Short mmCIF file of C-alpha atoms and ligand atoms in Angstrom, two decimals:
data_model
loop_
_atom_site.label_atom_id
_atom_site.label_comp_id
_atom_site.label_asym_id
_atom_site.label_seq_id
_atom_site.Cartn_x
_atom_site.Cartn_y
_atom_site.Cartn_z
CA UNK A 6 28.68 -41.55 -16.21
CA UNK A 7 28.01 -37.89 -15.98
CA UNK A 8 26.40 -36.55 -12.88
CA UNK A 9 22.95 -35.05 -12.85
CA UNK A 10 23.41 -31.42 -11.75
CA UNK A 11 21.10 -29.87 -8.44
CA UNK A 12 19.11 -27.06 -9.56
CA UNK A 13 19.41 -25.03 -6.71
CA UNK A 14 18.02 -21.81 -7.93
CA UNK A 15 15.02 -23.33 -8.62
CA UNK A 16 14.46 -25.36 -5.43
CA UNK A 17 15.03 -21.88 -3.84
CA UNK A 18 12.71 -20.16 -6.23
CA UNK A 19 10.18 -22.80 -5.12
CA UNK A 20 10.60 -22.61 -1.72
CA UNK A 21 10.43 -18.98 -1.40
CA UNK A 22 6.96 -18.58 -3.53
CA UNK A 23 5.78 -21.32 -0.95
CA UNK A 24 6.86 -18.79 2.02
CA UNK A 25 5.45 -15.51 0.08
CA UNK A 26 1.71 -17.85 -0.35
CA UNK A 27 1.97 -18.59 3.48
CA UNK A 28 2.93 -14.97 4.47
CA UNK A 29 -0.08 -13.66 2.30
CA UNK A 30 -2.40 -15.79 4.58
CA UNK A 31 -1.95 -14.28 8.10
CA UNK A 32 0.16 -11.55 10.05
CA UNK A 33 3.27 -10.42 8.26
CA UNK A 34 6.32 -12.05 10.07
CA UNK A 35 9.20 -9.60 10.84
CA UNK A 36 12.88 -9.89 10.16
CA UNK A 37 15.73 -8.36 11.98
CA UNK A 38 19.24 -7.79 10.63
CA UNK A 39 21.82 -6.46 13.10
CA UNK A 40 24.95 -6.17 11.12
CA UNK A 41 28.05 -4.80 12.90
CA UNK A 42 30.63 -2.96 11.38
CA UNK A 43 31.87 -2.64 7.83
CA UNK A 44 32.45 -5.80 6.51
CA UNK A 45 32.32 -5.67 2.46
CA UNK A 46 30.78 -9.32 2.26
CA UNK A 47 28.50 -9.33 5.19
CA UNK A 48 27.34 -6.65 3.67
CA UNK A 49 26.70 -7.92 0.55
CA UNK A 50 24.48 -10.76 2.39
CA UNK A 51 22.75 -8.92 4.84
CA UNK A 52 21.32 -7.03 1.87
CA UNK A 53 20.24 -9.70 -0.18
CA UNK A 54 18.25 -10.97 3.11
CA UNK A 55 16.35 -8.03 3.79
CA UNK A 56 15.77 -7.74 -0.04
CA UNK A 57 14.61 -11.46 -0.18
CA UNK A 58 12.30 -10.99 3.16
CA UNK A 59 10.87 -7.61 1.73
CA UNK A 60 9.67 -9.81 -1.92
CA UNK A 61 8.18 -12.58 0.27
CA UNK A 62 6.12 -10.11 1.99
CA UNK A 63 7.74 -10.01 5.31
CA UNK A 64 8.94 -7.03 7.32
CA UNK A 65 12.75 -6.18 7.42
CA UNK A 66 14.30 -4.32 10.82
CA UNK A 67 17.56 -3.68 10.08
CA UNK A 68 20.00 -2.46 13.03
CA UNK A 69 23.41 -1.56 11.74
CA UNK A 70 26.58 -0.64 14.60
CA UNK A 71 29.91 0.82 14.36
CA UNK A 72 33.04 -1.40 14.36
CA UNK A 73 33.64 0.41 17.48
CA UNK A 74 30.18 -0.82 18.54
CA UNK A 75 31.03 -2.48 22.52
CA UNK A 76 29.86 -5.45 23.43
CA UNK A 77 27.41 -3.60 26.12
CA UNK A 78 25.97 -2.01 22.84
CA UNK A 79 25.36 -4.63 20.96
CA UNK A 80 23.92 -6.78 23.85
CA UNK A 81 20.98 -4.08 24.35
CA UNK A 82 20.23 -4.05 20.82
CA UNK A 83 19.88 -7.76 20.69
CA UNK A 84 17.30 -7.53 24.32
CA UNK A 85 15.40 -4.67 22.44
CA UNK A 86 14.84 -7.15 19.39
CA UNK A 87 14.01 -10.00 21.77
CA UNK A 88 11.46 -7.76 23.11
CA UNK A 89 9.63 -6.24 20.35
CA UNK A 90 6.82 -8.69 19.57
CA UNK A 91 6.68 -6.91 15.60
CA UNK A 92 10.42 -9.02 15.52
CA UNK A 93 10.03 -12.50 14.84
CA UNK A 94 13.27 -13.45 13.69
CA UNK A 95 16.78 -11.90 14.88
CA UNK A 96 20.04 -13.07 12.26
CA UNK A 97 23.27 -11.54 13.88
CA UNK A 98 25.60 -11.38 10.84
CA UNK A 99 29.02 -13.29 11.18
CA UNK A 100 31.68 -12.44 12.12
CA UNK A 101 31.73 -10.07 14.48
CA UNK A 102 34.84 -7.89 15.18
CA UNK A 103 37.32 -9.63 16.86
CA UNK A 104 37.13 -7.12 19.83
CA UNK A 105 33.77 -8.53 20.52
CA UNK A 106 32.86 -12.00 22.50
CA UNK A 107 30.21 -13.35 19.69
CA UNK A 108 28.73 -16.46 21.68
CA UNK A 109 27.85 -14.05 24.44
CA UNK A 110 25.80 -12.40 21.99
CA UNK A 111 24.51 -15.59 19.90
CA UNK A 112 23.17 -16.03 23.79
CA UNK A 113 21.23 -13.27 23.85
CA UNK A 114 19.21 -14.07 20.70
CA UNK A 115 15.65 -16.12 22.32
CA UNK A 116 15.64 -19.62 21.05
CA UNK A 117 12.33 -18.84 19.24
CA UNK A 118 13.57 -15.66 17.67
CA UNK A 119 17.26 -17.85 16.33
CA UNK A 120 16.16 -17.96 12.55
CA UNK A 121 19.73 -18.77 11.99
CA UNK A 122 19.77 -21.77 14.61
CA UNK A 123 22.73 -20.61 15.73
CA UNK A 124 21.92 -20.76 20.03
CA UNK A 125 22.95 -24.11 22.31
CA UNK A 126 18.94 -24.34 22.61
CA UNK A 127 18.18 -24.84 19.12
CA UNK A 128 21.73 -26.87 18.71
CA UNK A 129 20.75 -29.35 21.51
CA UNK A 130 17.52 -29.57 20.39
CA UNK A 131 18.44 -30.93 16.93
CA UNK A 132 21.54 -33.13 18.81
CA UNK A 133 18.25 -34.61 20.94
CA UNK A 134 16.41 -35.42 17.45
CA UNK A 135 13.64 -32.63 19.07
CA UNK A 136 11.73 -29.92 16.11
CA UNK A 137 13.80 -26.66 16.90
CA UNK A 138 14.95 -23.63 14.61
CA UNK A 139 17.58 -25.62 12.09
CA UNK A 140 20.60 -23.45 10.74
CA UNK A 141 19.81 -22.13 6.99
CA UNK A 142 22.42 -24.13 4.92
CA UNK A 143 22.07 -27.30 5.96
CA UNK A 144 18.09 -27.36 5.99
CA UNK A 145 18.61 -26.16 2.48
CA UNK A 146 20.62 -29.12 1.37
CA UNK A 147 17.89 -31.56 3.29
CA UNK A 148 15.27 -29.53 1.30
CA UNK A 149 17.64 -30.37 -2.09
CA UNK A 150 18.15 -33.55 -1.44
CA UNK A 151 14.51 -34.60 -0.89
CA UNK A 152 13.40 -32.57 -3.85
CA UNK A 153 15.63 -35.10 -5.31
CA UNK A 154 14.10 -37.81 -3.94
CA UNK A 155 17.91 -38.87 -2.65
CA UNK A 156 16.89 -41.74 0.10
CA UNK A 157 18.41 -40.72 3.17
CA UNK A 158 17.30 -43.76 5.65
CA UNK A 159 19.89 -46.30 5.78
CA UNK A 160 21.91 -44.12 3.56
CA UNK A 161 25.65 -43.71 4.03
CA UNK A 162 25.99 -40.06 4.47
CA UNK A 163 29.67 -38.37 5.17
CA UNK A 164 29.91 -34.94 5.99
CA UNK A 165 33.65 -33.02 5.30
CA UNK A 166 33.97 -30.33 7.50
CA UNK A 167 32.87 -29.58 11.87
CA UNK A 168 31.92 -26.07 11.72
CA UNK A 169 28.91 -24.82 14.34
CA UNK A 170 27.18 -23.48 10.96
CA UNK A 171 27.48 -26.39 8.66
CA UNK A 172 29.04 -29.57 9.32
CA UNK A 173 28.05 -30.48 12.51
CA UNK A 174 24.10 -29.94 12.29
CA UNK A 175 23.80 -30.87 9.00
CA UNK A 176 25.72 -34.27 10.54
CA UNK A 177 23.03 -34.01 13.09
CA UNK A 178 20.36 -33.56 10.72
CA UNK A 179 21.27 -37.04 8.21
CA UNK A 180 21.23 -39.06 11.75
CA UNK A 181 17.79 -37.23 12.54
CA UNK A 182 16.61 -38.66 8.96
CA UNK A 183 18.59 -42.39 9.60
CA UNK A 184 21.42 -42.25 7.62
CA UNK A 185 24.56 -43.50 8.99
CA UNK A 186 27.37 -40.20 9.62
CA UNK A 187 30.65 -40.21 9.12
CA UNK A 188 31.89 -36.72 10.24
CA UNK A 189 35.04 -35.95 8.89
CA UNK A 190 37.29 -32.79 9.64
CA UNK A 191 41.42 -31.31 9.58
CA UNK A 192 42.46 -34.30 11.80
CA UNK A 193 40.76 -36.96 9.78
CA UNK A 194 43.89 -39.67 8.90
CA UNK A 195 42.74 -40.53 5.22
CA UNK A 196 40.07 -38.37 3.77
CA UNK A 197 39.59 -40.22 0.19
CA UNK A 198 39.32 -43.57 2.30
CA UNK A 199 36.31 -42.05 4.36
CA UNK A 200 34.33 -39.73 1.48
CA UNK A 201 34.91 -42.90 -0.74
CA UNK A 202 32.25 -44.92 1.43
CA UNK A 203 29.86 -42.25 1.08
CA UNK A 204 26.27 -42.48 -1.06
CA UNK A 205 25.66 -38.93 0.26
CA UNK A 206 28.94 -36.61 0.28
CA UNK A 207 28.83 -33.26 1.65
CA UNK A 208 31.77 -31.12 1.46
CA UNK A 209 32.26 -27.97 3.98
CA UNK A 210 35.59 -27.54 4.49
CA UNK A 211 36.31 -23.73 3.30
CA UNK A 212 39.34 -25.04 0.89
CA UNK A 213 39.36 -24.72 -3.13
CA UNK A 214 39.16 -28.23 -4.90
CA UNK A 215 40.00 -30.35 -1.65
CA UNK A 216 37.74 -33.31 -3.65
CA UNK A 217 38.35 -34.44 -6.48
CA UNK A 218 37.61 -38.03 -8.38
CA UNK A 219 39.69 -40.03 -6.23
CA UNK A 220 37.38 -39.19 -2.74
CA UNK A 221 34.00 -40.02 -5.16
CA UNK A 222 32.12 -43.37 -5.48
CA UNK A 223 30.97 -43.86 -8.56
CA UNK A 224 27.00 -42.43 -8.56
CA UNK A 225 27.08 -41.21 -5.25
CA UNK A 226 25.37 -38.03 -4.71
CA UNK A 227 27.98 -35.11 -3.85
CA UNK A 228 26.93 -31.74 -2.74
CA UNK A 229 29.55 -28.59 -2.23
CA UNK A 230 29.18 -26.34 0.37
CA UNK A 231 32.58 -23.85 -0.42
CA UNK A 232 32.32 -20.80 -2.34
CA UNK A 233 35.66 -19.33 -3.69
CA UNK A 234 36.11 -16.54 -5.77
CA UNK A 235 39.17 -16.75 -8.27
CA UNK A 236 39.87 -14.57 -11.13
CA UNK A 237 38.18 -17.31 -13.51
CA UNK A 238 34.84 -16.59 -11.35
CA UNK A 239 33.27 -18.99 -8.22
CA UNK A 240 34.61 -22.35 -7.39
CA UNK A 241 33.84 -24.72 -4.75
CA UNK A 242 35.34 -27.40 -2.33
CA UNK A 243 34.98 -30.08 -5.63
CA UNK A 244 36.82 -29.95 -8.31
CA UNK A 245 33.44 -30.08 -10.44
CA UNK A 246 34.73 -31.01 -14.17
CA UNK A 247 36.07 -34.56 -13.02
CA UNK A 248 33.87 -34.85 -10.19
CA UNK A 249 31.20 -34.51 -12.65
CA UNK A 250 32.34 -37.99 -14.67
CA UNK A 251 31.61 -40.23 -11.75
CA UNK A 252 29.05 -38.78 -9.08
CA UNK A 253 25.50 -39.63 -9.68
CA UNK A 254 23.74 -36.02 -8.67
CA UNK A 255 26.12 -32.63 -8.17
CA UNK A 256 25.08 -29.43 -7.09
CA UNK A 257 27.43 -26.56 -9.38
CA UNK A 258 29.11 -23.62 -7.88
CA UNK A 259 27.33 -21.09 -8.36
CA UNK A 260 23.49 -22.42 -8.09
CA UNK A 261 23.51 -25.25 -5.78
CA UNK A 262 23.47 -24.55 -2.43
CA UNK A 263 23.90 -20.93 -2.18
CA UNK A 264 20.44 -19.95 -3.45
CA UNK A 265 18.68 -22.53 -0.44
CA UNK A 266 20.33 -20.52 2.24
CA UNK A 267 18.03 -17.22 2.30
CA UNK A 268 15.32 -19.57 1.04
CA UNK A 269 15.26 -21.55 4.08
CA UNK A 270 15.69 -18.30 6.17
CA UNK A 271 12.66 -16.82 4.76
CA UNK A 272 11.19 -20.08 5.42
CA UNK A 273 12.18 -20.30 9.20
CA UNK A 274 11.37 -16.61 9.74
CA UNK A 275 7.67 -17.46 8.85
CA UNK A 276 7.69 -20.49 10.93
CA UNK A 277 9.11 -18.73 14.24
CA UNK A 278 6.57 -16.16 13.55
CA UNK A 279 3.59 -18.89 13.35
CA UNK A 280 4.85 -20.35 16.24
CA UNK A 281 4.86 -16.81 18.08
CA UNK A 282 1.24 -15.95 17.37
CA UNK A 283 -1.22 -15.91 20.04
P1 LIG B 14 32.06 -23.52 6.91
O1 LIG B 14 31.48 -22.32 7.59
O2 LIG B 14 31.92 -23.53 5.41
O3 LIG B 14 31.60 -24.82 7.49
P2 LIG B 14 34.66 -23.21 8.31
O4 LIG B 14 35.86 -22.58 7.71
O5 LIG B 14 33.98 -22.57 9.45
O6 LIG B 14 33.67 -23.48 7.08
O7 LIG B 14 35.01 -24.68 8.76
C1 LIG B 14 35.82 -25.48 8.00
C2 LIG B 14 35.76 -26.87 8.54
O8 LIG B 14 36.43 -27.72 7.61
C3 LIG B 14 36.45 -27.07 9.86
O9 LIG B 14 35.57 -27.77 10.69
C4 LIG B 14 37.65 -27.95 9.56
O10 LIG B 14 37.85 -28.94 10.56
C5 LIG B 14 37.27 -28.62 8.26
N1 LIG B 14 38.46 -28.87 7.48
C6 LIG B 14 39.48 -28.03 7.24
N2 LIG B 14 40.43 -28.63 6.50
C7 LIG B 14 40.03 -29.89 6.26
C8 LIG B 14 40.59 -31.01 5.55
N3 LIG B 14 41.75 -30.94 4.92
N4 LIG B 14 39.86 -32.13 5.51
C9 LIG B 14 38.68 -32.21 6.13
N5 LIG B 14 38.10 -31.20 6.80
C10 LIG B 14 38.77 -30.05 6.87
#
């Protein structure tokens, strides 16, 4: 069997001309980008957000700091975008230096404003099963998989990886839809054994090929979070050529999931902006 490959460039395409429609029928919502410091990939990302919010007709703020930016600095940049009623949307780029106490800030950002669904309000509300602000990447890979018509209730769904941006609201998020979660993570005793049950695998881990054939069951539907970059170009988490042979759906590296992550930030930018109008 050879998998059926996830199109996520044109989900994302998809989703954003669905945003830019919406945006062209009221108030244009507003973006804000606070990046701090130098870093040469945050960079990188932060641009292609305000680039991606300017083409669906939004507004972009952008607030760049110093790496010498203090924590006191940062904090009334954050309270002057949680003011200003032309913001509707505040993404704090990660990470911050190391000098700096980055959940104190995520704090600051109002629960309505957290396009990035990064604060304890919009993390508890998703752990109650309540509507909230969901984190980009793993709203993205519920938006693939239902483009994909994967079924989701009953399914069994494990999730490899525990990170506050990833694994454990996208974990969150299969429960909220009624699959049955296996979370897995460093201290997991026998990885294969768990990701071997799973109709739905979803690998976050951060590490370069950590799944290969032996963790897949045959036609289950395996989607790869990791981005690596190696001299031979981008990898993932999966070893994709022999993962390929036995899953049933499998989103590539590049062009799976990265492309749904600005997507669905466009996409909850507009709806914390809806939800912000008089
Ligand atoms: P991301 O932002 O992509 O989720 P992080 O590097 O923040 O990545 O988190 C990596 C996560 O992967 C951690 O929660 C860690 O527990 C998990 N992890 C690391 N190594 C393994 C492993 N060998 N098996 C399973 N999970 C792992």
């Amino acid at each position: 069997m050879t998998a059926e490959l996830i199109d996520g460039k044109a989900v994302a395409a998809k989703v954003r001309q669905e945003v830019a429609a919406k945006v062209a029928g009221g108030p244009a919502p507003g973006l804000a980008t606070v990046l701090v410091g130098e870093d040469p990939a945050s960079e990188v990302y932060v641009r292609s957000k305000r680039r991606a919010c300017v083409a669906a007709g939004m507004a972009g703020f952008h607030r760049r700091l110093p790496g010498t930016a203090t924590q006191q600095q940062v904090d009334e940049e954050l309270a002057r975008l949680a003011e200003d009623p032309a913001v509707s949307g505040i993404l704090l780029q990660l990470p911050l230096p190391g000098h700096l106490d980055a959940d104190a800030l995520i704090d600051r950002i109002p629960v309505h404003k957290d396009v990035d669904g990064l604060t304890p309000g919009n993390a508890g509300r998703l752990a109650q099963g309540r509507d909230g602000l969901r984190p980009c990447t793993p709203a993205g890979i519920e938006r693939l998989l239902d483009e994909y018509a994967v079924p989701l209730s009953g399914a069994k769904a494990v999730v490899v990886g525990r990170s506050v941006l990833v694994g454990r609201p996208m974990a969150h998020l299969l429960l909220t839809r009624d699959a049955t979660v296996t979370l897995c993570h460093s201290r997991t005793k026998d990885l294969a054994a768990e990701t071997r049950t799973a109709d739905i695998l979803i690998v976050a881990a951060g590490i370069p090929g950590l799944i290969g054939r032996e963790h897949v069951r045959p036609g289950a539907t395996v989607i790869d979070v990791g981005i690596h970059r190696s001299r031979a170009g981008l990898h993932g988490d999966v070893r994709f050529p022999e993962v390929r042979e036995i899953a049933g759906l499998l989103t590539p590296v590049p062009g799976g999931v990265g492309p749904m992550t600005i997507a669905m930030l466009l996409a909850n930018t507009l709806h914390a902006a809806r939800r912000q109008e008089p």
